[in-house]
């Protein structure tokens, strides 16, 4: 059997194995890097040099990237030759493949009628691909260490997150204001993600005042606004001189503060998504959340509600959506009659005797329509009392985040 045939068979086996697996990305932090800080800076600088050298003339993509050892870098108005001494051959090839993928994406958008421009040079490159495990990087679970090709061995924080049955694939070395991280993609059996559901089905109503209202009466609210420290740094930055060292220092502190706020916001979103995954069926309306920004831009941006909806659509095994233009907020759950309600009306009162909180009524209507039931068939859905198992799960998953406010129905 030739080498090409062995590679083809291996790829086919991996493709078949992936059908029973799901990818998970773990973020690990590198520690004790003070002695090799300059080495890491050099590695990311070389990644930028190589990318910009290829972008300046895309015909260079025909050259095998693993053979490139020197590139031209513009310094002022002149060009200087710089040697690539830190990047490995596979890393160089992966950077070139990234550029090819970007060009293919632009070509596809242009073909679909979108107006696109040319790729530009990057001022910063903050990620380096580590494509092959055991070659470009290797993990030592016993010593909590990682070895990266041409960079050395380092202590790493967070290896306990990776299960024993995980199949480790590619990684990405990421530079952030708070330090250096390794994002590792692992494949786990689909059985690893199966959990006993706490309820068969639940409806979700997205809103501004309360971000998420469930059909069982549970209300989840979370907002992370700009901090006082961020505003203080912005005021100082506005008074500095362009090109000064003090300005660069404040810009670094500003990026660090933005990263902290973004991480807190993502953690709140992760907690909400993890809780909603405990339901077997989740029904939500395909709201045009971006259009809400015209009137409620600060609340929408601070919560990242659009990201929650997008991640629900992508992460749930069988998401059920209701049409965007369905009048769920103004429809009576019990009989289906329509009511003219303003934003100040917080209670739905119908002539049929149904009286309910406006948001809970909307979540119930969304659940009923998502399940394809008429008002006469929705027997039992009008008694969505919160079960003890749901209370326990909400307290366990959502309760450890100080920025999430959970309101239980009385």
Coordinates of N, CA, C and O in Angstrom, one line a residue, residues 28-127:
X28 N -7.3 26.8 27.5 CA -6.3 26.6 28.6 C -5.3 27.8 28.6 O -5.0 28.4 27.6
X29 N -4.9 28.2 29.8 CA -4.0 29.3 29.9 C -2.6 28.9 30.2 O -2.3 28.1 31.1
X30 N -1.6 29.5 29.5 CA -0.2 29.2 29.7 C 0.3 30.1 30.9 O -0.1 31.3 31.0
X31 N 1.1 29.5 31.7 CA 1.6 30.2 32.9 C 3.2 30.2 32.9 O 3.8 29.5 32.2
X32 N 3.7 31.1 33.8 CA 5.1 31.2 34.0 C 5.9 31.5 32.7 O 6.8 30.8 32.3
X33 N 5.5 32.6 32.0 CA 6.1 32.9 30.7 C 7.0 34.0 30.7 O 7.5 34.5 29.6
X34 N 7.3 34.5 31.9 CA 8.2 35.7 31.9 C 9.5 35.5 31.3 O 10.1 36.4 30.7
X35 N 10.1 34.3 31.4 CA 11.4 34.1 30.9 C 11.4 34.0 29.3 O 12.4 34.2 28.7
X36 N 10.2 33.7 28.8 CA 10.2 33.5 27.3 C 9.1 34.4 26.7 O 8.6 34.1 25.6
X37 N 8.9 35.5 27.3 CA 8.0 36.5 26.8 C 8.4 37.0 25.4 O 7.6 37.1 24.5
X38 N 9.7 37.3 25.3 CA 10.2 37.8 24.0 C 10.1 36.8 22.9 O 9.9 37.1 21.7
X39 N 10.2 35.5 23.2 CA 10.1 34.4 22.3 C 8.7 34.4 21.7 O 8.5 34.2 20.5
X40 N 7.7 34.5 22.6 CA 6.3 34.5 22.1 C 6.0 35.7 21.2 O 5.3 35.6 20.2
X41 N 6.5 36.9 21.6 CA 6.3 38.1 20.8 C 6.9 37.9 19.4 O 6.4 38.3 18.4
X42 N 8.1 37.3 19.4 CA 8.8 37.0 18.1 C 7.9 36.1 17.2 O 7.8 36.3 16.0
X43 N 7.3 35.0 17.8 CA 6.5 34.1 17.1 C 5.3 34.8 16.5 O 5.0 34.5 15.3
X44 N 4.6 35.6 17.2 CA 3.5 36.3 16.7 C 3.9 37.4 15.6 O 3.1 37.6 14.7
X45 N 5.0 38.0 15.8 CA 5.5 38.9 14.8 C 5.8 38.2 13.5 O 5.5 38.7 12.4
X46 N 6.4 37.0 13.6 CA 6.7 36.2 12.4 C 5.5 35.8 11.7 O 5.4 35.8 10.4
X47 N 4.4 35.5 12.4 CA 3.2 35.1 11.8 C 2.6 36.3 11.1 O 2.0 36.1 10.0
X48 N 2.7 37.5 11.6 CA 2.2 38.7 10.9 C 3.1 38.9 9.7 O 2.5 39.3 8.6
X49 N 4.4 38.8 9.8 CA 5.2 39.1 8.6 C 4.9 38.1 7.4 O 4.8 38.6 6.3
X50 N 4.7 36.8 7.8 CA 4.4 35.9 6.7 C 3.1 36.1 6.1 O 2.9 36.1 4.9
X51 N 2.0 36.4 6.9 CA 0.7 36.7 6.4 C 0.7 37.9 5.5 O 0.2 37.9 4.4
X52 N 1.3 39.0 5.9 CA 1.3 40.2 5.1 C 2.1 40.1 3.9 O 1.8 40.6 2.8
X53 N 3.2 39.3 3.9 CA 4.0 39.0 2.7 C 3.2 38.3 1.7 O 3.3 38.5 0.5
X54 N 2.4 37.3 2.1 CA 1.6 36.6 1.2 C 0.4 37.4 0.7 O 0.0 37.3 -0.5
X55 N -0.2 38.3 1.5 CA -1.3 39.1 1.1 C -0.8 40.1 0.1 O -1.6 40.5 -0.9
X56 N 0.4 40.7 0.2 CA 0.9 41.7 -0.7 C 1.0 41.1 -2.1 O 0.9 41.9 -3.1
X57 N 1.1 39.8 -2.3 CA 1.2 39.2 -3.7 C 0.6 37.8 -3.5 O 1.4 36.9 -3.1
X58 N -0.6 37.6 -3.9 CA -1.3 36.3 -3.7 C -0.7 35.2 -4.6 O -0.9 34.0 -4.4
X59 N 0.1 35.6 -5.6 CA 0.7 34.6 -6.4 C 1.8 33.8 -5.7 O 2.1 32.7 -6.1
X60 N 2.2 34.4 -4.5 CA 3.2 33.6 -3.7 C 2.6 32.4 -3.0 O 3.3 31.6 -2.5
X61 N 1.2 32.3 -3.0 CA 0.6 31.2 -2.5 C 0.9 29.9 -3.2 O 0.7 28.8 -2.7
X62 N 1.4 30.0 -4.4 CA 1.8 28.8 -5.2 C 3.1 28.2 -4.7 O 3.4 27.1 -4.9
X63 N 3.8 29.0 -3.9 CA 5.1 28.5 -3.3 C 4.7 27.7 -2.1 O 3.9 28.1 -1.3
X64 N 5.4 26.5 -1.9 CA 5.1 25.7 -0.6 C 5.5 26.5 0.6 O 6.6 26.9 0.8
X65 N 4.5 26.8 1.4 CA 4.7 27.7 2.6 C 5.8 27.2 3.5 O 6.5 27.9 4.2
X66 N 5.9 25.8 3.6 CA 6.8 25.2 4.6 C 8.3 25.4 4.1 O 9.2 25.2 4.9
X67 N 8.5 25.9 2.9 CA 9.8 26.1 2.4 C 10.3 27.6 2.6 O 11.4 27.9 2.3
X68 N 9.3 28.5 3.0 CA 9.6 29.9 3.1 C 10.4 30.1 4.3 O 10.0 29.8 5.4
X69 N 11.6 30.7 4.2 CA 12.5 31.0 5.4 C 12.7 32.4 5.6 O 13.1 32.9 6.7
X70 N 12.6 33.3 4.5 CA 12.8 34.7 4.7 C 11.7 35.4 4.0 O 11.1 35.0 2.9
X71 N 11.3 36.6 4.5 CA 10.2 37.4 3.9 C 10.7 38.9 4.0 O 11.5 39.2 4.8
X72 N 10.0 39.7 3.1 CA 10.3 41.1 3.1 C 9.3 41.8 4.0 O 8.1 41.6 3.9
X73 N 9.8 42.7 4.8 CA 8.9 43.5 5.8 C 9.2 44.9 5.5 O 10.3 45.4 5.4
X74 N 8.1 45.7 5.4 CA 8.2 47.1 5.2 C 8.5 47.9 6.5 O 7.7 47.8 7.4
X75 N 9.6 48.6 6.5 CA 10.0 49.3 7.7 C 10.1 50.8 7.3 O 11.1 51.1 6.6
X76 N 9.2 51.6 7.6 CA 9.2 53.0 7.1 C 8.8 53.0 5.6 O 7.8 52.5 5.2
X77 N 9.7 53.5 4.8 CA 9.5 53.5 3.4 C 10.4 52.5 2.7 O 10.3 52.3 1.4
X78 N 11.2 51.7 3.4 CA 12.1 50.7 2.8 C 11.6 49.3 3.2 O 10.7 49.1 4.1
X79 N 12.2 48.3 2.6 CA 11.9 46.9 2.8 C 13.1 46.2 3.4 O 14.2 46.5 2.9
X80 N 12.9 45.4 4.4 CA 14.0 44.6 5.0 C 13.7 43.2 5.0 O 12.5 42.8 5.1
X81 N 14.7 42.3 4.8 CA 14.5 40.9 4.9 C 14.5 40.4 6.3 O 15.4 40.8 7.1
X82 N 13.5 39.6 6.7 CA 13.5 39.0 8.0 C 13.4 37.5 7.9 O 12.7 36.9 7.1
X83 N 14.2 36.8 8.8 CA 14.2 35.4 8.8 C 13.1 34.8 9.7 O 12.8 35.4 10.8
X84 N 12.5 33.8 9.3 CA 11.4 33.1 10.1 C 12.1 31.9 10.8 O 12.3 30.9 10.3
X85 N 12.5 32.2 12.1 CA 13.2 31.2 12.9 C 12.4 30.5 13.9 O 12.8 29.4 14.4
X86 N 11.2 31.0 14.2 CA 10.4 30.4 15.3 C 9.3 29.5 14.8 O 9.0 28.5 15.3
X87 N 8.7 29.9 13.7 CA 7.5 29.2 13.1 C 8.0 27.9 12.5 O 8.9 27.9 11.7
X88 N 7.2 26.8 12.8 CA 7.5 25.5 12.2 C 6.9 25.4 10.8 O 6.1 26.3 10.4
X89 N 7.3 24.4 10.1 CA 6.9 24.2 8.7 C 5.3 24.1 8.6 O 4.7 24.6 7.7
X90 N 4.8 23.3 9.5 CA 3.3 23.1 9.5 C 2.6 24.3 9.9 O 1.5 24.6 9.3
X91 N 3.1 25.1 10.8 CA 2.5 26.4 11.2 C 2.5 27.3 10.0 O 1.4 28.0 9.7
X92 N 3.6 27.4 9.2 CA 3.6 28.2 8.0 C 2.6 27.8 7.0 O 1.9 28.6 6.4
X93 N 2.5 26.5 6.8 CA 1.5 26.0 5.8 C 0.1 26.3 6.3 O -0.8 26.7 5.4
X94 N -0.2 26.2 7.5 CA -1.5 26.5 8.0 C -1.9 28.0 7.9 O -3.0 28.4 7.6
X95 N -0.9 28.9 8.1 CA -1.2 30.3 7.9 C -1.5 30.6 6.4 O -2.4 31.4 6.1
X96 N -0.8 29.9 5.5 CA -1.1 30.1 4.1 C -2.5 29.5 3.8 O -3.2 30.1 2.9
X97 N -2.8 28.4 4.4 CA -4.1 27.8 4.1 C -5.3 28.7 4.6 O -6.3 28.8 4.1
X98 N -5.0 29.4 5.8 CA -6.0 30.4 6.3 C -6.2 31.5 5.2 O -7.4 31.8 5.0
X99 N -5.2 32.0 4.6 CA -5.3 33.0 3.6 C -6.1 32.5 2.4 O -6.9 33.2 1.9
X100 N -5.8 31.3 2.0 CA -6.5 30.7 0.9 C -8.0 30.6 1.2 O -8.9 30.8 0.3
X101 N -8.3 30.2 2.4 CA -9.7 30.1 2.8 C -10.4 31.4 2.8 O -11.6 31.5 2.4
X102 N -9.7 32.5 3.3 CA -10.3 33.8 3.2 C -10.5 34.3 1.8 O -11.6 34.9 1.5
X103 N -9.6 33.9 0.9 CA -9.8 34.3 -0.5 C -11.0 33.6 -1.1 O -11.8 34.1 -1.9
X104 N -11.2 32.3 -0.7 CA -12.3 31.5 -1.2 C -13.6 32.1 -0.7 O -14.6 32.2 -1.5
X105 N -13.6 32.5 0.5 CA -14.9 33.1 1.1 C -15.2 34.4 0.4 O -16.4 34.7 0.1
X106 N -14.2 35.2 0.1 CA -14.5 36.5 -0.6 C -15.0 36.2 -2.0 O -15.9 36.9 -2.5
X107 N -14.4 35.2 -2.6 CA -14.8 34.9 -4.0 C -16.3 34.4 -4.0 O -17.1 34.7 -4.9
X108 N -16.6 33.6 -3.0 CA -18.0 33.1 -2.9 C -19.0 34.3 -2.6 O -20.1 34.3 -3.2
X109 N -18.6 35.2 -1.8 CA -19.5 36.3 -1.5 C -19.7 37.2 -2.8 O -20.8 37.7 -3.1
X110 N -18.6 37.4 -3.5 CA -18.7 38.2 -4.7 C -19.6 37.5 -5.8 O -20.3 38.2 -6.5
X111 N -19.5 36.2 -5.8 CA -20.3 35.4 -6.7 C -21.8 35.5 -6.4 O -22.7 35.5 -7.3
X112 N -22.1 35.7 -5.1 CA -23.5 35.8 -4.7 C -24.0 37.2 -4.8 O -25.1 37.5 -4.3
X113 N -23.2 38.1 -5.3 CA -23.7 39.5 -5.5 C -23.3 40.5 -4.5 O -23.7 41.7 -4.5
X114 N -22.5 40.1 -3.5 CA -22.1 41.0 -2.4 C -20.9 41.8 -2.9 O -20.0 41.4 -3.7
X115 N -20.8 43.1 -2.4 CA -19.7 43.9 -2.8 C -18.6 43.7 -1.8 O -18.7 43.8 -0.6
X116 N -17.4 43.2 -2.3 CA -16.3 42.9 -1.4 C -15.0 43.6 -1.9 O -14.9 44.0 -3.0
X117 N -14.1 43.8 -0.9 CA -12.9 44.4 -1.3 C -11.7 43.4 -1.2 O -11.9 42.2 -1.1
X118 N -10.5 44.0 -1.3 CA -9.3 43.1 -1.2 C -8.9 42.9 0.2 O -9.2 43.8 1.1
X119 N -8.2 41.8 0.5 CA -7.6 41.6 1.8 C -6.5 42.6 2.1 O -5.7 42.9 1.2
X120 N -6.5 43.1 3.3 CA -5.5 44.1 3.7 C -4.5 43.5 4.6 O -4.7 42.5 5.2
X121 N -3.4 44.3 4.8 CA -2.3 43.8 5.7 C -2.9 44.0 7.1 O -3.7 44.8 7.5
X122 N -2.4 43.1 8.0 CA -2.8 43.1 9.4 C -1.8 43.8 10.3 O -0.6 43.6 10.1
X123 N -2.3 44.6 11.2 CA -1.4 45.3 12.1 C -1.0 44.3 13.2 O 0.1 44.4 13.7
X124 N -1.9 43.4 13.6 CA -1.6 42.4 14.6 C -2.1 41.1 14.1 O -3.2 41.0 13.5
X125 N -1.4 40.0 14.4 CA -1.9 38.6 14.3 C -1.9 38.0 15.7 O -0.8 37.9 16.3
X126 N -3.0 37.7 16.2 CA -3.2 37.3 17.6 C -3.5 35.8 17.7 O -3.9 35.3 18.8
X127 N -3.3 35.0 16.7 CA -3.5 33.6 16.8 C -2.6 32.8 15.8 O -2.4 33.2 14.7

